[in-house]
Amino acid sequence: MRIVGLTGGIASGKSTVSNLFKANGIPVVDADVIARNVLKKGSGGWKRVVAAFGEEILLPSREVDRPKLGQMVFSSDSKRQLLNKLMAPYISSGNFWEILKEWVKGAKVIVVDIPLLFEAKMDKWTKPIVVVWVSQETQLTRLMERDGLSEEDARNRVMAQMPLDLKRNKADIVIDNNGGLDELHQQFDKVLSEIRRPLTWFEFWRSRQGAFSILGLVTSGLFVCKQLN
């Protein structure tokens, strides 16, 4: 099974690319969805985060006020690191189970969409790594327009993440999303062809089909040995 890592930065267009993969029949494990589930009222992650940040981050419904929590952690390195530390085990576990589900279904290629791909060391488990890149100026402009943020708030959120230029240097494939949707689609078509290429031997043996092949070979070998004895 080929596990493709997809990452980018806030307002880079990563979610658009993720949706393009889904539209083309490629299963996507979305770490943002997993993170939202981790913070659902009453969950283990919810309890740890509320204990660390206090009940002022809760809505009247007792669900986490995500914008308020975001504003709190994006303005403080220590609080952001604490939140990431608290949630990391739950998100890693969620990623594992979602990947396993796709493996059981027989998927040959899946995409893991995770903003903190490098920070969470998930890059060691994904190949190729696709980075959706934009200039910082474009990133700030899109973020302010999308979320109605001031330039200072937008800059704080951008600076809280690993720089996109650094992610680009670590990537196997870079999608330059400074242009329009037509340009993005043209680049995506090339990426799609690349990740749909035939599996390597390692990727094949990691797939469900490969695992069954190994099981079949071992079973056949044991049967032959038994007959010889």
Coordinates of C-alpha atoms in Angstrom, one line a residue:
M1 CA 0.0 0.0 0.0
R2 CA 1.3 3.5 -0.9
I3 CA 0.7 6.0 1.9
V4 CA 1.0 9.5 0.5
G5 CA 1.7 12.3 2.9
L6 CA -0.2 15.6 2.1
T7 CA 0.6 18.7 4.0
G8 CA 0.8 22.5 3.7
G9 CA 0.1 25.5 5.8
I10 CA -2.9 27.4 6.9
A11 CA -4.7 29.0 3.9
S12 CA -2.4 27.3 1.5
G13 CA -5.1 25.3 -0.3
K14 CA -4.3 21.9 1.2
S15 CA -8.0 21.2 1.8
T16 CA -8.8 21.9 -1.8
V17 CA -6.1 19.4 -2.9
S18 CA -7.4 16.9 -0.4
N19 CA -10.9 17.2 -1.8
L20 CA -9.5 16.7 -5.3
F21 CA -8.0 13.4 -4.2
K22 CA -11.4 12.3 -2.8
A23 CA -13.1 13.3 -6.0
N24 CA -10.8 11.0 -7.9
G25 CA -11.5 8.0 -5.7
I26 CA -8.4 8.2 -3.5
P27 CA -9.2 7.5 0.1
V28 CA -8.1 10.3 2.4
V29 CA -7.3 10.1 6.1
D30 CA -8.0 13.6 7.4
A31 CA -6.1 14.5 10.6
D32 CA -8.2 17.6 11.1
V33 CA -11.4 15.5 11.3
I34 CA -9.7 13.2 13.7
A35 CA -8.6 16.2 15.8
R36 CA -12.2 17.4 15.9
N37 CA -13.3 14.0 17.2
V38 CA -10.6 14.0 19.8
L39 CA -12.1 17.2 21.3
K40 CA -15.7 16.0 21.3
K41 CA -17.4 16.5 24.7
G42 CA -16.6 13.8 27.2
S43 CA -13.8 12.2 25.2
G44 CA -10.4 11.5 26.7
G45 CA -8.8 14.3 24.7
W46 CA -11.6 16.7 25.8
K47 CA -11.0 15.9 29.4
R48 CA -7.2 16.4 29.2
V49 CA -7.6 19.7 27.3
V50 CA -10.2 21.1 29.6
A51 CA -8.1 20.1 32.6
A52 CA -5.1 22.0 31.1
F53 CA -6.8 25.1 29.8
G54 CA -9.8 25.5 32.1
E55 CA -13.5 25.6 31.5
E56 CA -13.4 29.0 30.0
I57 CA -12.7 27.3 26.6
L58 CA -16.1 25.6 26.7
L59 CA -19.3 26.7 25.1
P60 CA -22.6 26.6 27.1
S61 CA -23.1 23.1 25.5
R62 CA -19.8 22.0 27.1
E63 CA -18.3 21.5 23.7
V64 CA -14.9 23.1 23.1
D65 CA -15.1 26.7 21.7
R66 CA -12.5 26.0 19.0
P67 CA -12.1 29.6 17.8
K68 CA -11.4 30.7 21.4
L69 CA -9.0 27.8 22.0
G70 CA -7.3 28.6 18.7
Q71 CA -6.9 32.3 19.6
M72 CA -5.4 31.2 23.0
V73 CA -2.8 28.8 21.6
F74 CA -1.8 30.8 18.5
S75 CA -0.8 33.7 20.7
S76 CA 1.4 31.5 23.0
D77 CA 4.2 29.1 22.0
S78 CA 4.0 27.3 25.3
K79 CA 0.2 26.8 25.2
R80 CA 0.4 25.6 21.6
Q81 CA 3.1 23.1 22.4
L82 CA 1.0 21.9 25.4
L83 CA -2.1 21.4 23.2
N84 CA -0.1 19.5 20.6
K85 CA 1.4 17.3 23.3
L86 CA -2.0 16.6 24.9
M87 CA -3.6 15.7 21.5
A88 CA -0.7 13.9 19.8
P89 CA -1.4 10.4 21.2
Y90 CA -5.1 10.5 20.3
I91 CA -4.4 11.9 16.8
S92 CA -1.7 9.3 16.1
S93 CA -4.0 6.5 17.3
G94 CA -6.8 7.9 15.1
N95 CA -4.6 8.1 12.1
F96 CA -3.4 4.5 12.6
W97 CA -7.0 3.1 12.8
E98 CA -8.2 5.0 9.8
I99 CA -5.2 3.8 7.8
L100 CA -5.9 0.2 9.0
K101 CA -9.6 0.5 7.9
E102 CA -8.4 1.4 4.4
W103 CA -5.9 -1.4 4.4
V104 CA -8.7 -3.9 5.3
K105 CA -10.8 -2.5 2.4
G106 CA -7.9 -3.3 0.1
A107 CA -6.9 0.2 -0.8
K108 CA -3.6 0.3 -2.8
V109 CA -3.1 4.1 -2.4
I110 CA -4.3 6.3 0.4
V111 CA -3.5 10.0 1.3
V112 CA -2.8 11.1 4.8
D113 CA -3.8 14.8 5.1
I114 CA -2.0 16.1 8.1
P115 CA -0.9 19.7 8.8
L116 CA 1.8 18.7 11.3
L117 CA 3.2 15.9 9.1
F118 CA 6.8 16.7 9.8
E119 CA 6.3 17.9 13.4
A120 CA 4.5 14.6 14.2
K121 CA 7.2 12.6 12.5
M122 CA 4.6 11.1 10.1
D123 CA 6.9 11.9 7.2
K124 CA 8.8 8.7 8.1
W125 CA 5.8 6.6 7.2
T126 CA 4.7 8.4 4.1
K127 CA 6.1 8.4 0.5
P128 CA 5.8 10.5 -1.5
I129 CA 5.3 13.6 0.5
V130 CA 3.2 16.3 -1.3
V131 CA 3.4 19.9 -0.1
V132 CA 0.9 22.5 -1.1
W133 CA 3.0 25.7 -1.2
V134 CA 2.2 29.4 -1.4
S135 CA 4.2 32.5 -0.7
Q136 CA 3.8 34.0 2.8
E137 CA 2.2 37.1 1.3
T138 CA -0.4 35.0 -0.5
Q139 CA -1.0 33.0 2.6
L140 CA -1.6 36.1 4.8
T141 CA -3.9 37.7 2.2
R142 CA -6.0 34.5 1.9
L143 CA -6.2 33.9 5.6
M144 CA -7.3 37.5 6.4
E145 CA -10.0 37.3 3.6
R146 CA -11.2 33.8 4.6
D147 CA -11.3 34.2 8.4
G148 CA -11.8 37.9 8.7
L149 CA -8.6 38.2 10.8
S150 CA -6.4 41.3 11.3
E151 CA -3.0 41.2 9.8
E152 CA -1.4 40.6 13.3
D153 CA -3.7 37.7 14.1
A154 CA -3.1 36.2 10.6
R155 CA 0.6 36.6 11.0
N156 CA 0.6 34.9 14.4
R157 CA -1.2 31.9 13.0
V158 CA 1.2 31.6 10.0
M159 CA 4.3 32.0 12.2
A160 CA 3.0 29.4 14.6
Q161 CA 3.5 26.7 11.9
M162 CA 6.6 25.3 10.3
P163 CA 7.5 27.7 7.4
L164 CA 6.1 26.6 4.1
D165 CA 9.5 27.2 2.5
L166 CA 11.0 24.6 4.9
K167 CA 8.2 22.1 4.1
R168 CA 8.8 22.6 0.4
N169 CA 12.5 21.7 0.8
K170 CA 11.4 18.4 2.5
A171 CA 8.8 17.5 -0.1
D172 CA 9.0 14.9 -2.9
I173 CA 6.3 16.8 -4.8
V174 CA 5.4 20.5 -4.6
I175 CA 2.1 22.0 -5.7
D176 CA 2.6 25.7 -6.2
N177 CA -0.9 27.2 -5.4
N178 CA -0.1 30.9 -5.8
G179 CA -2.2 30.9 -9.0
G180 CA -5.8 30.1 -9.8
L181 CA -7.9 27.0 -9.8
D182 CA -7.1 26.1 -13.4
E183 CA -3.3 26.1 -12.6
L184 CA -4.0 24.0 -9.5
H185 CA -6.0 21.4 -11.4
Q186 CA -3.2 21.1 -14.1
Q187 CA -0.6 20.4 -11.4
F188 CA -2.9 18.1 -9.6
D189 CA -3.4 15.9 -12.7
K190 CA 0.3 15.4 -12.8
V191 CA 0.5 14.5 -9.1
L192 CA -2.4 12.1 -9.5
S193 CA -0.6 10.3 -12.3
E194 CA 2.5 10.0 -10.2
I195 CA 0.8 8.5 -7.1
R196 CA -1.1 6.0 -9.3
R197 CA 2.0 4.6 -10.8
P198 CA 2.6 0.8 -10.1
L199 CA 3.4 0.0 -6.6
T200 CA 7.0 -0.8 -5.6
W201 CA 7.7 -4.3 -4.2
F202 CA 7.8 -2.8 -0.7
E203 CA 4.5 -1.1 -1.2
F204 CA 2.9 -4.3 -2.6
W205 CA 4.0 -6.4 0.3
R206 CA 2.6 -3.7 2.7
S207 CA -0.8 -3.9 1.0
R208 CA -3.6 -6.4 1.9
Q209 CA -3.0 -8.3 -1.3
G210 CA 0.7 -8.5 -0.5
A211 CA 0.0 -9.7 3.1
F212 CA -2.3 -12.4 1.7
S213 CA 0.3 -13.4 -0.8
I214 CA 2.9 -13.8 2.1
L215 CA 0.3 -15.8 4.1
G216 CA -0.3 -18.0 1.1
L217 CA 3.4 -18.6 0.5
V218 CA 4.0 -19.5 4.2
T219 CA 1.0 -21.8 4.3
S220 CA 2.1 -23.5 1.1
G221 CA 5.6 -23.9 2.4
L222 CA 4.4 -25.4 5.6
F223 CA 2.2 -27.8 3.7
V224 CA 5.1 -28.9 1.5
C225 CA 7.4 -29.4 4.5
K226 CA 4.7 -31.5 6.2
Q227 CA 4.3 -33.7 3.1
L228 CA 8.1 -34.2 2.9
N229 CA 8.2 -35.3 6.5

